[in-house]
Amino acid sequence: MKYLIGFLVIVMMISCGGTKTYIITDTVHPVKATMETAPVPSNDDAADDPCIWIHPTDPALSTIIGTHKKEGAGLLVYDLAGNEIQSVQAGRMNNVDIRYNFPLNGESVALVTAGDRDLNSIAIYKVDPDTRNLVKVSARDIPLGLEDGVYGSCMYFSSKTGKFYAYLNDKTGKIEQWELFDNGAGLVDGKLVRTLKVDSQPEGCVADDIHGILYVGEEESALWKFAAEPDAETTKSLVDSVGNHVYPDLEGLSIYYANRNTGYLIASSQGNNTFVIYTREGNNDYVGTFQIVDGETIDGVQETDGLDVTNFGLGSAFPKGVFVMQDGTNPGTTQNFKCVPWESIANLFEPALIIDTTWDPRSIK
Ligand code: CA
Ligand code: CA
Ligand code: CA
Ligand code: CA
């Protein structure tokens, strides 16, 4: 009977979405979260993707910005104790990302963008460092050419040209690259500079600003990389096939900058509740796999959509950097975001991963 039920489950998975089953034999290293944010306002699958904003003078005042893809809020801002300090009333937001030193109205601002699924547009905010709140700075509701509606998104700062970009994708596999700029009146406008393509539904993406690489996860198929510059070739190269180390869906992606050249690329392996680490440089070799398990007061992490990581020390809570991720199941309440000190992850492995707080993401110019 047990065998029969197992067989039926596999048949259902194949017939429902073409999802294949995989056997992944990587060792999974367990670690516990030390902080979780307040739960999001809506039930079901409502939280999606976080990014970390680093305060300009006091890293302990840094925040976690999370997306909310249901009615009631678009973006949520949390302090490093997990308290909600702002709920932004806006459309349903999917993925969020941040870049520093964006020239706006004579100032240098931290720019935050997200894919707005209600408007099929790019939501564009700056962080007010005094209030730590997000302030809308988009010049208009930029009309994307994503006929299927915006899904995943991420940002790219070109250390080659000094220009800022947002990448946005839809479920057909179309990816648009938009250059973002001050419209001359202190607001941010965009122009489409390039279109890329993958064969099936993508979502998570992240760009390496130093190496000029865009990574895109095709959820049930593969992790790809493209050259990120707008005038580069549009051909993609394979980083890893889904089923090797990642169990579908391949979801959130982020980069740990250990210094200018080295570090790690981290992916959410949603289907088996794990996170997969690759080297940042070279051929993105597989490094290891970890999982957030139940702690005494903070539960473990399941079905993660988006994630972010920083090497930079964020005060006494996270002196050696932090890994933050969406948690799909938060017992007794709605979804939230969980945080793990980077050194707890780094020390799971033998040899330990790099722990280096000297790289400042705000220093990329
Ligand atoms: Ca989800
Ligand atoms: Ca997805
Ligand atoms: Ca959980
Ligand atoms: Ca997602």
Tab-separated table of C-alpha atoms in Angstrom, residues 37-338:
chain	number	residue	atom	x	y	z
A	37	THR	CA	10.852	38.934	11.074
A	38	ALA	CA	7.289	39.714	12.040
A	39	PRO	CA	4.844	37.653	9.953
A	40	VAL	CA	3.572	39.241	6.723
A	41	PRO	CA	-0.021	40.600	6.522
A	42	SER	CA	-1.557	37.956	4.241
A	43	ASN	CA	-2.151	34.226	4.389
A	44	ASP	CA	-0.934	31.650	1.897
A	45	ASP	CA	2.118	32.228	-0.284
A	46	ALA	CA	2.456	35.978	0.315
A	47	ALA	CA	6.092	36.754	1.130
A	48	ASP	CA	8.601	36.215	-1.625
A	49	ASP	CA	11.988	37.891	-1.764
A	50	PRO	CA	14.176	39.942	0.630
A	51	CYS	CA	17.088	42.311	0.138
A	52	ILE	CA	19.403	43.852	2.704
A	53	TRP	CA	19.947	47.613	2.949
A	54	ILE	CA	23.115	48.694	4.766
A	55	HIS	CA	22.823	51.905	6.766
A	56	PRO	CA	25.388	54.529	5.681
A	57	THR	CA	26.933	55.185	9.112
A	58	ASP	CA	25.599	52.635	11.638
A	59	PRO	CA	25.332	49.102	10.204
A	60	ALA	CA	23.217	48.034	13.217
A	61	LEU	CA	20.473	50.254	11.764
A	62	SER	CA	20.420	48.319	8.502
A	63	THR	CA	17.134	46.845	7.328
A	64	ILE	CA	15.612	43.898	5.527
A	65	ILE	CA	13.244	44.812	2.721
A	66	GLY	CA	10.801	42.055	1.814
A	67	THR	CA	8.234	41.686	-0.941
A	68	HIS	CA	4.572	40.846	-0.430
A	69	LYS	CA	2.710	39.460	-3.425
A	70	LYS	CA	-0.859	39.709	-2.096
A	71	GLU	CA	-3.210	42.624	-1.489
A	72	GLY	CA	-2.487	44.787	1.540
A	73	ALA	CA	1.171	45.692	1.069
A	74	GLY	CA	3.794	45.609	-1.644
A	75	LEU	CA	7.003	45.958	0.307
A	76	LEU	CA	7.732	45.504	4.007
A	77	VAL	CA	10.731	46.924	5.843
A	78	TYR	CA	12.111	45.268	8.991
A	79	ASP	CA	14.828	46.254	11.439
A	80	LEU	CA	17.501	43.744	12.430
A	81	ALA	CA	15.399	42.550	15.372
A	82	GLY	CA	12.670	41.603	12.887
A	83	ASN	CA	10.225	44.375	13.769
A	84	GLU	CA	8.223	45.768	10.875
A	85	ILE	CA	9.067	49.457	10.521
A	86	GLN	CA	7.266	50.202	7.239
A	87	SER	CA	4.513	48.668	5.123
A	88	VAL	CA	4.456	50.167	1.644
A	89	GLN	CA	1.001	50.316	0.099
A	90	ALA	CA	1.578	49.380	-3.522
A	91	GLY	CA	0.865	46.632	-6.037
A	92	ARG	CA	1.773	42.980	-5.581
A	93	MET	CA	5.580	42.839	-5.617
A	94	ASN	CA	7.513	39.718	-6.515
A	95	ASN	CA	11.315	40.123	-6.373
A	96	VAL	CA	13.306	42.997	-4.887
A	97	ASP	CA	16.916	44.139	-5.231
A	98	ILE	CA	19.132	47.091	-4.247
A	99	ARG	CA	22.120	49.084	-5.514
A	100	TYR	CA	23.964	51.964	-3.847
A	101	ASN	CA	25.335	55.275	-5.139
A	102	PHE	CA	22.593	55.933	-7.683
A	103	PRO	CA	22.887	59.608	-8.709
A	104	LEU	CA	19.498	61.224	-8.132
A	105	ASN	CA	18.736	64.906	-7.854
A	106	GLY	CA	22.330	65.727	-6.931
A	107	GLU	CA	22.428	63.082	-4.211
A	108	SER	CA	23.788	59.561	-4.048
A	109	VAL	CA	20.959	57.220	-3.034
A	110	ALA	CA	20.351	53.536	-2.387
A	111	LEU	CA	17.959	52.476	-5.139
A	112	VAL	CA	15.504	49.617	-4.594
A	113	THR	CA	13.532	48.049	-7.428
A	114	ALA	CA	10.871	45.355	-7.490
A	115	GLY	CA	8.653	43.771	-10.106
A	116	ASP	CA	5.113	45.143	-9.673
A	117	ARG	CA	2.725	42.460	-10.884
A	118	ASP	CA	-0.373	44.676	-10.643
A	119	LEU	CA	1.046	47.344	-12.948
A	120	ASN	CA	3.360	45.043	-14.960
A	121	SER	CA	6.043	47.613	-14.245
A	122	ILE	CA	9.194	48.354	-12.270
A	123	ALA	CA	8.536	49.666	-8.778
A	124	ILE	CA	11.364	52.090	-7.959
A	125	TYR	CA	12.153	53.418	-4.482
A	126	LYS	CA	15.050	55.032	-2.666
A	127	VAL	CA	15.884	54.442	0.980
A	128	ASP	CA	15.661	57.529	3.189
A	129	PRO	CA	18.597	56.945	5.552
A	130	ASP	CA	17.066	59.099	8.304
A	131	THR	CA	13.759	57.237	8.554
A	132	ARG	CA	14.984	53.976	6.937
A	133	ASN	CA	11.747	54.103	4.935
A	134	LEU	CA	11.288	53.501	1.248
A	135	VAL	CA	10.308	56.548	-0.795
A	136	LYS	CA	8.841	56.104	-4.262
A	137	VAL	CA	10.998	57.769	-6.923
A	138	SER	CA	9.723	56.327	-10.221
A	139	ALA	CA	9.043	58.964	-12.878
A	140	ARG	CA	6.147	56.894	-14.292
A	141	ASP	CA	4.733	53.378	-14.466
A	142	ILE	CA	7.301	52.132	-16.967
A	143	PRO	CA	5.463	49.875	-19.448
A	144	LEU	CA	7.346	46.590	-19.729
A	145	GLY	CA	7.237	44.503	-22.891
A	146	LEU	CA	6.577	41.368	-20.850
A	147	GLU	CA	3.282	40.214	-22.378
A	148	ASP	CA	2.847	37.525	-19.743
A	149	GLY	CA	3.346	39.981	-16.876
A	150	VAL	CA	6.464	40.648	-14.817
A	151	TYR	CA	7.594	37.765	-12.603
A	152	GLY	CA	11.225	37.749	-11.419
A	153	SER	CA	13.608	40.698	-11.297
A	154	CYS	CA	17.040	41.846	-10.134
A	155	MET	CA	19.448	44.758	-10.571
A	156	TYR	CA	22.848	45.227	-12.167
A	157	PHE	CA	25.368	48.032	-11.687
A	158	SER	CA	28.011	48.107	-14.379
A	159	SER	CA	31.404	48.726	-12.796
A	160	LYS	CA	32.562	49.202	-16.403
A	161	THR	CA	30.275	52.102	-17.390
A	162	GLY	CA	28.747	53.252	-14.099
A	163	LYS	CA	25.219	52.636	-15.401
A	164	PHE	CA	22.387	51.017	-13.458
A	165	TYR	CA	20.012	48.390	-14.823
A	166	ALA	CA	17.001	46.326	-13.832
A	167	TYR	CA	16.440	42.883	-15.320
A	168	LEU	CA	12.837	41.669	-15.360
A	169	ASN	CA	11.429	38.399	-16.633
A	170	ASP	CA	8.074	36.756	-17.326
A	171	LYS	CA	6.898	33.153	-17.192
A	172	THR	CA	7.436	32.633	-20.932
A	173	GLY	CA	11.188	33.031	-20.418
A	174	LYS	CA	11.514	36.549	-21.804
A	175	ILE	CA	14.003	38.753	-19.927
A	176	GLU	CA	14.196	42.517	-20.395
A	177	GLN	CA	17.152	44.702	-19.424
A	178	TRP	CA	16.173	48.294	-18.596
A	179	GLU	CA	18.661	51.079	-17.998
A	180	LEU	CA	17.628	53.282	-15.062
A	181	PHE	CA	18.512	56.979	-14.905
A	182	ASP	CA	17.546	60.311	-13.348
A	183	ASN	CA	14.968	61.880	-15.680
A	184	GLY	CA	16.360	65.352	-14.998
A	185	ALA	CA	13.625	66.140	-12.516
A	186	GLY	CA	14.908	63.994	-9.667
A	187	LEU	CA	12.869	60.904	-10.541
A	188	VAL	CA	13.944	57.593	-12.044
A	189	ASP	CA	12.991	56.609	-15.555
A	190	GLY	CA	14.052	53.654	-17.668
A	191	LYS	CA	14.712	52.617	-21.224
A	192	LEU	CA	14.746	49.111	-22.661
A	193	VAL	CA	18.261	48.238	-23.809
A	194	ARG	CA	18.193	44.477	-24.450
A	195	THR	CA	16.027	41.372	-24.431
A	196	LEU	CA	17.209	37.887	-23.458
A	197	LYS	CA	15.487	34.505	-23.482
A	198	VAL	CA	15.401	31.195	-21.678
A	199	ASP	CA	13.278	28.243	-22.754
A	200	SER	CA	10.912	27.856	-19.806
A	201	GLN	CA	9.741	29.723	-16.706
A	202	PRO	CA	12.508	31.696	-14.971
A	203	GLU	CA	12.217	33.762	-11.825
A	204	GLY	CA	15.208	34.226	-9.558
A	205	CYS	CA	18.128	36.217	-10.896
A	206	VAL	CA	21.174	38.048	-9.605
A	207	ALA	CA	23.942	40.051	-11.255
A	208	ASP	CA	27.631	40.116	-10.357
A	209	ASP	CA	28.559	43.789	-10.707
A	210	ILE	CA	32.308	43.180	-10.813
A	211	HIS	CA	32.427	40.202	-13.152
A	212	GLY	CA	29.619	41.536	-15.338
A	213	ILE	CA	27.510	38.387	-15.187
A	214	LEU	CA	23.763	37.890	-14.951
A	215	TYR	CA	22.629	34.595	-13.396
A	216	VAL	CA	19.101	33.411	-14.153
A	217	GLY	CA	17.310	30.402	-12.727
A	218	GLU	CA	15.057	28.507	-15.099
A	219	GLU	CA	12.931	26.988	-12.348
A	220	GLU	CA	12.550	23.400	-13.519
A	221	SER	CA	15.530	23.229	-15.807
A	222	ALA	CA	18.822	24.980	-15.143
A	223	LEU	CA	20.904	27.792	-13.728
A	224	TRP	CA	22.308	29.936	-16.530
A	225	LYS	CA	24.660	32.844	-16.905
A	226	PHE	CA	24.709	35.650	-19.436
A	227	ALA	CA	27.144	38.510	-19.955
A	228	ALA	CA	25.381	41.387	-18.195
A	229	GLU	CA	26.424	44.380	-20.315
A	230	PRO	CA	23.732	45.661	-22.674
A	231	ASP	CA	25.997	45.353	-25.737
A	232	ALA	CA	27.191	41.816	-24.899
A	233	GLU	CA	26.323	38.578	-26.674
A	234	THR	CA	22.890	37.247	-25.721
A	235	THR	CA	24.012	33.618	-25.595
A	236	LYS	CA	23.708	31.836	-22.268
A	237	SER	CA	26.007	29.286	-20.702
A	238	LEU	CA	25.085	26.521	-18.306
A	239	VAL	CA	26.072	26.793	-14.637
A	240	ASP	CA	24.189	23.726	-13.377
A	241	SER	CA	21.263	21.582	-14.441
A	242	VAL	CA	18.330	21.272	-12.055
A	243	GLY	CA	18.447	17.788	-10.574
A	244	ASN	CA	22.221	17.801	-10.004
A	245	HIS	CA	22.306	19.778	-6.760
A	246	VAL	CA	19.085	21.797	-6.916
A	247	TYR	CA	15.674	20.178	-6.572
A	248	PRO	CA	13.033	22.131	-8.533
A	249	ASP	CA	11.954	24.784	-8.337
A	250	LEU	CA	15.224	26.643	-8.551
A	251	GLU	CA	14.172	29.934	-6.926
A	252	GLY	CA	16.087	32.770	-5.256
A	253	LEU	CA	19.697	33.618	-6.102
A	254	SER	CA	22.215	35.844	-4.353
A	255	ILE	CA	25.974	36.481	-4.298
A	256	TYR	CA	28.300	36.565	-1.283
A	257	TYR	CA	31.118	38.974	-2.168
A	258	ALA	CA	34.116	37.833	-0.133
A	259	ASN	CA	36.237	40.432	-1.889
A	260	ARG	CA	36.410	41.900	-5.356
A	261	ASN	CA	36.928	38.596	-7.128
A	262	THR	CA	35.895	35.623	-5.057
A	263	GLY	CA	32.880	34.520	-3.045
A	264	TYR	CA	29.811	32.373	-3.499
A	265	LEU	CA	26.651	32.110	-5.542
A	266	ILE	CA	23.760	30.753	-3.441
A	267	ALA	CA	20.530	29.281	-4.808
A	268	SER	CA	17.261	28.227	-3.206
A	269	SER	CA	16.542	24.584	-3.963
A	270	GLN	CA	12.870	24.975	-3.158
A	271	GLY	CA	11.634	21.439	-3.706
A	272	ASN	CA	13.797	19.913	-0.964
A	273	ASN	CA	14.051	22.949	1.358
A	274	THR	CA	17.803	23.382	0.942
A	275	PHE	CA	20.291	26.001	-0.245
A	276	VAL	CA	23.050	25.227	-2.690
A	277	ILE	CA	26.382	27.064	-2.738
A	278	TYR	CA	28.582	27.462	-5.819
A	279	THR	CA	31.827	29.374	-6.227
A	280	ARG	CA	31.287	32.893	-7.460
A	281	GLU	CA	34.196	32.851	-9.870
A	282	GLY	CA	35.335	30.522	-12.618
A	283	ASN	CA	32.998	27.712	-13.563
A	284	ASN	CA	30.803	28.150	-10.476
A	285	ASP	CA	31.878	24.833	-8.975
A	286	TYR	CA	29.585	23.166	-6.448
A	287	VAL	CA	30.651	23.948	-2.856
A	288	GLY	CA	27.976	22.464	-0.596
A	289	THR	CA	24.379	22.353	0.602
A	290	PHE	CA	22.708	23.495	3.814
A	291	GLN	CA	19.283	23.630	5.373
A	292	ILE	CA	17.693	25.751	8.121
A	293	VAL	CA	16.305	23.360	10.748
A	294	ASP	CA	14.051	23.954	13.754
A	295	GLY	CA	15.669	25.776	16.652
A	296	GLU	CA	14.338	26.148	20.188
A	297	THR	CA	12.289	29.230	19.410
A	298	ILE	CA	12.631	29.787	15.680
A	299	ASP	CA	11.323	27.183	13.263
A	300	GLY	CA	13.201	25.876	10.275
A	301	VAL	CA	12.760	27.069	6.720
A	302	GLN	CA	10.679	25.487	3.980
A	303	GLU	CA	9.989	26.195	0.303
A	304	THR	CA	12.086	29.319	0.098
A	305	ASP	CA	11.384	31.704	-2.731
A	306	GLY	CA	13.806	34.616	-2.454
A	307	LEU	CA	16.978	35.138	-0.443
A	308	ASP	CA	19.828	37.579	0.068
A	309	VAL	CA	23.244	37.498	1.696
A	310	THR	CA	25.883	40.009	2.738
A	311	ASN	CA	29.457	39.609	3.937
A	312	PHE	CA	29.261	43.033	5.595
A	313	GLY	CA	28.984	43.159	9.389
A	314	LEU	CA	25.613	44.481	10.578
A	315	GLY	CA	26.319	45.413	14.187
A	316	SER	CA	26.038	43.066	17.155
A	317	ALA	CA	23.203	41.000	15.663
A	318	PHE	CA	25.208	39.958	12.611
A	319	PRO	CA	28.824	41.073	13.030
A	320	LYS	CA	30.088	38.806	10.250
A	321	GLY	CA	27.285	39.209	7.739
A	322	VAL	CA	23.900	37.566	7.353
A	323	PHE	CA	21.925	35.235	5.128
A	324	VAL	CA	18.216	36.088	4.907
A	325	MET	CA	15.473	34.076	3.228
A	326	GLN	CA	11.717	33.774	2.882
A	327	ASP	CA	10.149	30.953	4.902
A	328	GLY	CA	7.152	29.362	3.209
A	329	THR	CA	5.721	27.743	6.355
A	330	ASN	CA	5.656	29.601	9.661
A	331	PRO	CA	3.650	27.524	12.167
A	332	GLY	CA	0.522	29.183	13.574
A	333	THR	CA	0.868	32.341	11.524
A	334	THR	CA	1.691	33.791	8.127
A	335	GLN	CA	4.979	33.549	6.237
A	336	ASN	CA	8.034	35.584	7.224
A	337	PHE	CA	11.751	36.012	6.653
A	338	LYS	CA	14.432	34.183	8.631
